[in-house]
mmCIF file of C-alpha atoms in Angstrom:
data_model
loop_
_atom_site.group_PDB
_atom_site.id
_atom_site.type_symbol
_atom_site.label_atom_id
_atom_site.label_comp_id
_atom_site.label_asym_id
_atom_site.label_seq_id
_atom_site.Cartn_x
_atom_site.Cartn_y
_atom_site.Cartn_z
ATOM 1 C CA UNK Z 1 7.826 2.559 -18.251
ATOM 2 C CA UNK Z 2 6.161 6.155 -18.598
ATOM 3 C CA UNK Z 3 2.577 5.939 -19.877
ATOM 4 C CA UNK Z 4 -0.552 7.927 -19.850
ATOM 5 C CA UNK Z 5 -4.129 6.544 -18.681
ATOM 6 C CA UNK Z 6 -5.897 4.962 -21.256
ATOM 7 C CA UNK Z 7 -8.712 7.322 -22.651
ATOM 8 C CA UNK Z 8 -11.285 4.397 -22.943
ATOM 9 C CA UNK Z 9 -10.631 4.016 -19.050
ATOM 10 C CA UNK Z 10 -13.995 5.382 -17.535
ATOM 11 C CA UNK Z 11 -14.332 7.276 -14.405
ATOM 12 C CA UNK Z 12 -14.747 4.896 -11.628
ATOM 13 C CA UNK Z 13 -18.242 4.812 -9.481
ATOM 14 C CA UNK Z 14 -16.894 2.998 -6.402
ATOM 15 C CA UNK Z 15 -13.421 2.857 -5.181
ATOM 16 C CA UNK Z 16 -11.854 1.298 -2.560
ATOM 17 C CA UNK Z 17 -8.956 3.072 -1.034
ATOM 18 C CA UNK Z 18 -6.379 2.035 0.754
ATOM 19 C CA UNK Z 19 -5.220 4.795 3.338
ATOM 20 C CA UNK Z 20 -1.156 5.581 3.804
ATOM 21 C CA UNK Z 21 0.627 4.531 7.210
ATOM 22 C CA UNK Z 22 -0.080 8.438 9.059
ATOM 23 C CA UNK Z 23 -3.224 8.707 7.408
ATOM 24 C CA UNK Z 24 -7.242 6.857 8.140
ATOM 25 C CA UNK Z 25 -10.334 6.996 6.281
ATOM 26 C CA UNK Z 26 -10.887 10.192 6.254
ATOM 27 C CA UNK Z 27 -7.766 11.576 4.520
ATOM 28 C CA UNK Z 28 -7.734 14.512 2.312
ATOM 29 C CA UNK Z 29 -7.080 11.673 -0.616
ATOM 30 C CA UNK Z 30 -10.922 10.094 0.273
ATOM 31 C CA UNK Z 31 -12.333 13.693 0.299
ATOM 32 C CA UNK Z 32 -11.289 14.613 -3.108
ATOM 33 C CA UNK Z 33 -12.272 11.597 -4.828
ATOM 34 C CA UNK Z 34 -15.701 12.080 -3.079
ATOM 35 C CA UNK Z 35 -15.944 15.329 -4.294
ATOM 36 C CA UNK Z 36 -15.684 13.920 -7.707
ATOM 37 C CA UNK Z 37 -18.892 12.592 -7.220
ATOM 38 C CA UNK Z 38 -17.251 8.939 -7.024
ATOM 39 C CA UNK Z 39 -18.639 6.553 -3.747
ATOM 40 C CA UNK Z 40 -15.478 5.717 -1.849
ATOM 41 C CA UNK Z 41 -15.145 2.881 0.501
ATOM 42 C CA UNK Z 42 -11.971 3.632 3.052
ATOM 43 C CA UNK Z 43 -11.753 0.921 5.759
ATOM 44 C CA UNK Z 44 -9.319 2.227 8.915
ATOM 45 C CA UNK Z 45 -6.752 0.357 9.575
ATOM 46 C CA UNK Z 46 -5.820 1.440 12.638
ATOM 47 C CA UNK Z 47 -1.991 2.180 11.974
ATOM 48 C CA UNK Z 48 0.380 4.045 12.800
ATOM 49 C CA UNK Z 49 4.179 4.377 13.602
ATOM 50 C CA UNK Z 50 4.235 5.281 17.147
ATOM 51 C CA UNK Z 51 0.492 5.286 18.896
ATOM 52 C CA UNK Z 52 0.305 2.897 20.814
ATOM 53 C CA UNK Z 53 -3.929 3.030 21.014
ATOM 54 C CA UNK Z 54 -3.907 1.484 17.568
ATOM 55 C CA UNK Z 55 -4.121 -2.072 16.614
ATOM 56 C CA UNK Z 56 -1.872 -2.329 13.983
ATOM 57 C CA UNK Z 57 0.842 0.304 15.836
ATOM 58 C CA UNK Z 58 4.123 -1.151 14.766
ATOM 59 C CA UNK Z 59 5.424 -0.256 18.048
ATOM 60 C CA UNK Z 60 2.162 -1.824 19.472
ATOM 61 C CA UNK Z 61 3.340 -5.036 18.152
ATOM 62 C CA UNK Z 62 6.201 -5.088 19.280
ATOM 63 C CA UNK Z 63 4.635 -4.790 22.928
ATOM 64 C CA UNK Z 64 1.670 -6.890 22.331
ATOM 65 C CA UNK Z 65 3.858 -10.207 21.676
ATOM 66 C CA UNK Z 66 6.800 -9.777 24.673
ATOM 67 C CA UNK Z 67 8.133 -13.189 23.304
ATOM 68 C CA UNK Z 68 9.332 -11.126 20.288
ATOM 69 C CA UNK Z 69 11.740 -9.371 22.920
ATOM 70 C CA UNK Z 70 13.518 -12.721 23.663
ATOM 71 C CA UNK Z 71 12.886 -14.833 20.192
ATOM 72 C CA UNK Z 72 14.772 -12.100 17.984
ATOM 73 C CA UNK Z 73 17.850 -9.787 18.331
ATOM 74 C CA UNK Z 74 16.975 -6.670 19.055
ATOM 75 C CA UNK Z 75 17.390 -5.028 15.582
ATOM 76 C CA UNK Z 76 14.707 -7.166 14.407
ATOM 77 C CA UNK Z 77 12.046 -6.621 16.625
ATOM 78 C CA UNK Z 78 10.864 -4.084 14.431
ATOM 79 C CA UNK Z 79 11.247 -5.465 11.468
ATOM 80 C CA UNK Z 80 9.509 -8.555 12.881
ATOM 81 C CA UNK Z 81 6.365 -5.867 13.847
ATOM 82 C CA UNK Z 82 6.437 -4.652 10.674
ATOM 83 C CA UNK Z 83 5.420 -7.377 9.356
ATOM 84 C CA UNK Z 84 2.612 -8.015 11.900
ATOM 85 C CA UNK Z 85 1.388 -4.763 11.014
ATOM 86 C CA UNK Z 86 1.165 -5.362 7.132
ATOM 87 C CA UNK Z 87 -0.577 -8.337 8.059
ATOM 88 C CA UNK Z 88 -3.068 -6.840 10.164
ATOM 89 C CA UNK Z 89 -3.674 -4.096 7.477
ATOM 90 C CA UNK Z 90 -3.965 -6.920 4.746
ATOM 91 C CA UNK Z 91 -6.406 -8.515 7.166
ATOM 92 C CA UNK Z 92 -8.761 -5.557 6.902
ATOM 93 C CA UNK Z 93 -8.455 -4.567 3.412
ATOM 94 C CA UNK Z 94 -9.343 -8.477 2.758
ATOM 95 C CA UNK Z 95 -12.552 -8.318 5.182
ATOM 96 C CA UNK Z 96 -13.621 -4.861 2.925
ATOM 97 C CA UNK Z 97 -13.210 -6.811 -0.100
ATOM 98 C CA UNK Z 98 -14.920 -9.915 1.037
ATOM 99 C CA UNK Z 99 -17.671 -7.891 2.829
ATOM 100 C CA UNK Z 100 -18.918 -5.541 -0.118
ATOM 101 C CA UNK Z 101 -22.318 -6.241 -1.720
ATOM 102 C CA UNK Z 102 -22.038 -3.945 -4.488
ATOM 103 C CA UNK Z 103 -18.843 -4.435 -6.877
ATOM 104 C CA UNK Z 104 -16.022 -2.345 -7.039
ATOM 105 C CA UNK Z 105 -14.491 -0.751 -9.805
ATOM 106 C CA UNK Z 106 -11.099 0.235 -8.674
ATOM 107 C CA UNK Z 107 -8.777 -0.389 -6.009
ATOM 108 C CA UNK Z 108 -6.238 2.269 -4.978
ATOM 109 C CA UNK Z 109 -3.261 2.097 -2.250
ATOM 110 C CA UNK Z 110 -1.358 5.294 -1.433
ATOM 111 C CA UNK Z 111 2.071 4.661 -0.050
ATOM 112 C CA UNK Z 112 1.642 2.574 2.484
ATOM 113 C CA UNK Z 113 -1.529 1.490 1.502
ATOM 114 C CA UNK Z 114 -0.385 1.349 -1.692
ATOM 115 C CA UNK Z 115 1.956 -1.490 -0.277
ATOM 116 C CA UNK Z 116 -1.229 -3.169 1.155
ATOM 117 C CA UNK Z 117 -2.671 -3.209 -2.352
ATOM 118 C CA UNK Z 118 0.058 -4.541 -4.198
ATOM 119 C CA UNK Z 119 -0.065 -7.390 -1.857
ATOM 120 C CA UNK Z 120 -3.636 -7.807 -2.826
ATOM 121 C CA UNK Z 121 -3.286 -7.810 -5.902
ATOM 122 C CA UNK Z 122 -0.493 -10.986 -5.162
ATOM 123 C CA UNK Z 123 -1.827 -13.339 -3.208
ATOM 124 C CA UNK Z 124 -4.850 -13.193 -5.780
ATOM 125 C CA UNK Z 125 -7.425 -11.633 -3.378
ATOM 126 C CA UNK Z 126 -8.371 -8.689 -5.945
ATOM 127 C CA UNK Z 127 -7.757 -8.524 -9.815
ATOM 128 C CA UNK Z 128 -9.762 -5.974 -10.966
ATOM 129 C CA UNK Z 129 -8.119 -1.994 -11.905
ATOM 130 C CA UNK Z 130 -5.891 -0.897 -9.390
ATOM 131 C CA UNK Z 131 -3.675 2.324 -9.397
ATOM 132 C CA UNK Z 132 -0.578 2.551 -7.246
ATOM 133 C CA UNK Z 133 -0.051 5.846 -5.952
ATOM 134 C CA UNK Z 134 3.655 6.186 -4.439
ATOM 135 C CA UNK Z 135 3.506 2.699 -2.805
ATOM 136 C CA UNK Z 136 6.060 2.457 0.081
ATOM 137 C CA UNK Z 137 6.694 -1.008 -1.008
ATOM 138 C CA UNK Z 138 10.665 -0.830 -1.035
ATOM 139 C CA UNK Z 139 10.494 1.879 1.450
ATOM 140 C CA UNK Z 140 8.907 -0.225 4.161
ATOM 141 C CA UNK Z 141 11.499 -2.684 3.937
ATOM 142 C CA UNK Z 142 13.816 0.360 3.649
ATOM 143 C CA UNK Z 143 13.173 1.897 7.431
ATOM 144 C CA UNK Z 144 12.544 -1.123 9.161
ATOM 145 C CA UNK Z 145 13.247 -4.519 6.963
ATOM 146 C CA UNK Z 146 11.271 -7.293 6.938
ATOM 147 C CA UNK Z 147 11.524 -11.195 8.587
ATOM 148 C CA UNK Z 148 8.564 -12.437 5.975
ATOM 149 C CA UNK Z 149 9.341 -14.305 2.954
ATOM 150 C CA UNK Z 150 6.070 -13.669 1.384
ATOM 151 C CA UNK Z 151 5.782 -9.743 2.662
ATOM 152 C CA UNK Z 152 9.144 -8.810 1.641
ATOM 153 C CA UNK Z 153 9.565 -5.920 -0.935
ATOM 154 C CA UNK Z 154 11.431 -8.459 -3.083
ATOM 155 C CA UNK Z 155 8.997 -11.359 -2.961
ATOM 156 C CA UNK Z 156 6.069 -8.484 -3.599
ATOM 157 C CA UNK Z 157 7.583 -7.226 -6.021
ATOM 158 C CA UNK Z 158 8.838 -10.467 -8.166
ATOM 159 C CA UNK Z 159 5.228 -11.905 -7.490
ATOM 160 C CA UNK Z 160 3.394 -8.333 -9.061
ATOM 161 C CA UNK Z 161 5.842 -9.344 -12.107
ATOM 162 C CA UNK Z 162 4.609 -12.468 -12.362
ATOM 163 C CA UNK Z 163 0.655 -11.921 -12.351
ATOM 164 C CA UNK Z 164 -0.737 -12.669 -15.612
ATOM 165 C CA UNK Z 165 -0.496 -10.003 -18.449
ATOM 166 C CA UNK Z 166 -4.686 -9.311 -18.677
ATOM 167 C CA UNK Z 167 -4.422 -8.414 -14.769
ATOM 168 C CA UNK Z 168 -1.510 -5.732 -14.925
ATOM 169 C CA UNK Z 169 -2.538 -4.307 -18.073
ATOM 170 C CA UNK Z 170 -5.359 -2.940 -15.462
ATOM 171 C CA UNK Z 171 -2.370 -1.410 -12.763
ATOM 172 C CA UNK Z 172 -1.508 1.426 -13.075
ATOM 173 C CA UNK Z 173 1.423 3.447 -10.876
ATOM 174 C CA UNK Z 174 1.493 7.621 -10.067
ATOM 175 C CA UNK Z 175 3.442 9.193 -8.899
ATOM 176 C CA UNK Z 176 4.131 12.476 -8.518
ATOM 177 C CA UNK Z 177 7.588 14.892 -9.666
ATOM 178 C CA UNK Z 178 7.832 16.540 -6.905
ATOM 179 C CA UNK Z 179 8.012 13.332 -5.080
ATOM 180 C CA UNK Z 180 12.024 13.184 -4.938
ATOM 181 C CA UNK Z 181 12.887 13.767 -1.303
ATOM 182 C CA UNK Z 182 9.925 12.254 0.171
ATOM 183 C CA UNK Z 183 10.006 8.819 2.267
ATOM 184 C CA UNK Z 184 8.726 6.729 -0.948
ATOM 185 C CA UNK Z 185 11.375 8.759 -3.982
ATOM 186 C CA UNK Z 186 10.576 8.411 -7.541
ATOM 187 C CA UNK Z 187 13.152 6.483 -8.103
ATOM 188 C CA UNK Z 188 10.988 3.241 -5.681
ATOM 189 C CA UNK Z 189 8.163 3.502 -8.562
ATOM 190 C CA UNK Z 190 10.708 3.963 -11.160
ATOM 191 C CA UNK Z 191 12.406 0.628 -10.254
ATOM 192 C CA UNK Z 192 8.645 -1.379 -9.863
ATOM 193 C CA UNK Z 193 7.729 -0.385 -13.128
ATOM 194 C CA UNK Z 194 11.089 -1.142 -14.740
ATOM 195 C CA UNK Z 195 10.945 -4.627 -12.878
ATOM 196 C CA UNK Z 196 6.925 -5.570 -13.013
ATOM 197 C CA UNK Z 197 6.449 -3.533 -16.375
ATOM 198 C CA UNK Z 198 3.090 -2.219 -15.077
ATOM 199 C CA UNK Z 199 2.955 1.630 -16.224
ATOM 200 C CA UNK Z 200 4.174 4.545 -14.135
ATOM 201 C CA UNK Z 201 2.693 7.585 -14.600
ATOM 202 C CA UNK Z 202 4.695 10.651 -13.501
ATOM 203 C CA UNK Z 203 2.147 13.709 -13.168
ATOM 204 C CA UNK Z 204 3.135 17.049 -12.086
ATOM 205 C CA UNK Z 205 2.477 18.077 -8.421
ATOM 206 C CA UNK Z 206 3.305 21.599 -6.494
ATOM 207 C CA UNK Z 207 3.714 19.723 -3.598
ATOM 208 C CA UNK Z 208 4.075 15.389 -2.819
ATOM 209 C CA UNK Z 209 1.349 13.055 -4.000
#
């Protein structure tokens, strides 16, 4: 479902964001929302596909537990790392949350943190506004799979449709039309919205989100 933001919706003061799988807490995504004048809380969370000097690496999972090697077939040991990342991101976005003394008014995820956020908004550990931006939800499940029954994009995604009407009338999902070709299509937020019923909102963009 196509929508546009509510015009009683107020500029946030202080957002958290949730940073995308090649990006940290300093994206360009922070900066601009900063320059808005709006206080922006962005918590690394030390991921990334291939580095190896990051915590939640995927491949650095897979080579931080060796058991992985011999308790799965090969195929899954990333999938299985996947996971562990998630998890480890989750882990931090949860501490941010727990840890702030001021409130905050929105939470925002961009595509793999937009994941992250989703899975938040879940397992009931935020409930306030939250906006969606290309979250690589299905895509994450897409490159590598997943072995969690919780962290799946399926289980995510039939748990976001089951949180309670007053919460996802806050949600909001963007993404943006030129969006088609990159890893998280239009067609991923397309399909959440259709299955969730939480609002997309398509905006135009000379380049990705």
């Amino acid at each position: 479902r196509k929508s546009t933001l509510p015009s009683r919706m107020q500029p946030p003061r202080r957002v958290l964001f949730v940073h995308g799988l090649g990006s940290g807490s300093n994206g360009h995504k922070v900066h601009e929302l900063r320059a808005q004048g709006i206080e922006v809380i962005a918590c690394d969370m030390d991921v990334s596909l291939w580095d190896v000097r990051r915590a939640n690496s995927i491949v650095r999972r897979v080579l931080d537990t060796p058991s992985k090697l011999f308790s799965y077939w090969p195929w899954k040991w990333l999938a299985s790392a996947i996971d562990d990342s998630f998890q480890g991101c989750l882990n931090v976005q949860r501490t941010a949350l727990l840890s702030q003394q001021k409130a905050v008014d929105v939470l925002i995820g961009s595509s793999w943190g937009g994941a992250v956020a989703a899975a938040l908004l879940v397992e009931g550990s935020w409930s306030g506004p939250t906006i969606l931006l290309c979250p690589a939800l299905r895509a994450k499940d897409r490159w590598f799979g997943s072995e969690s029954k919780s962290l799946s994009a399926d289980a995510v995604t039939a748990r976001l449709a089951g949180i309670p009407a007053t919460v996802k009338a806050r949600c909001l999902l963007v993404h943006g039309d030129q969006d088609q070709d990159s890893s998280v299509p239009l067609s991923d937020s397309e399909a959440l919205a259709e299955s969730t019923y939480i609002s997309l909102e398509v905006i135009p963009t000379e380049d990705t989100l």
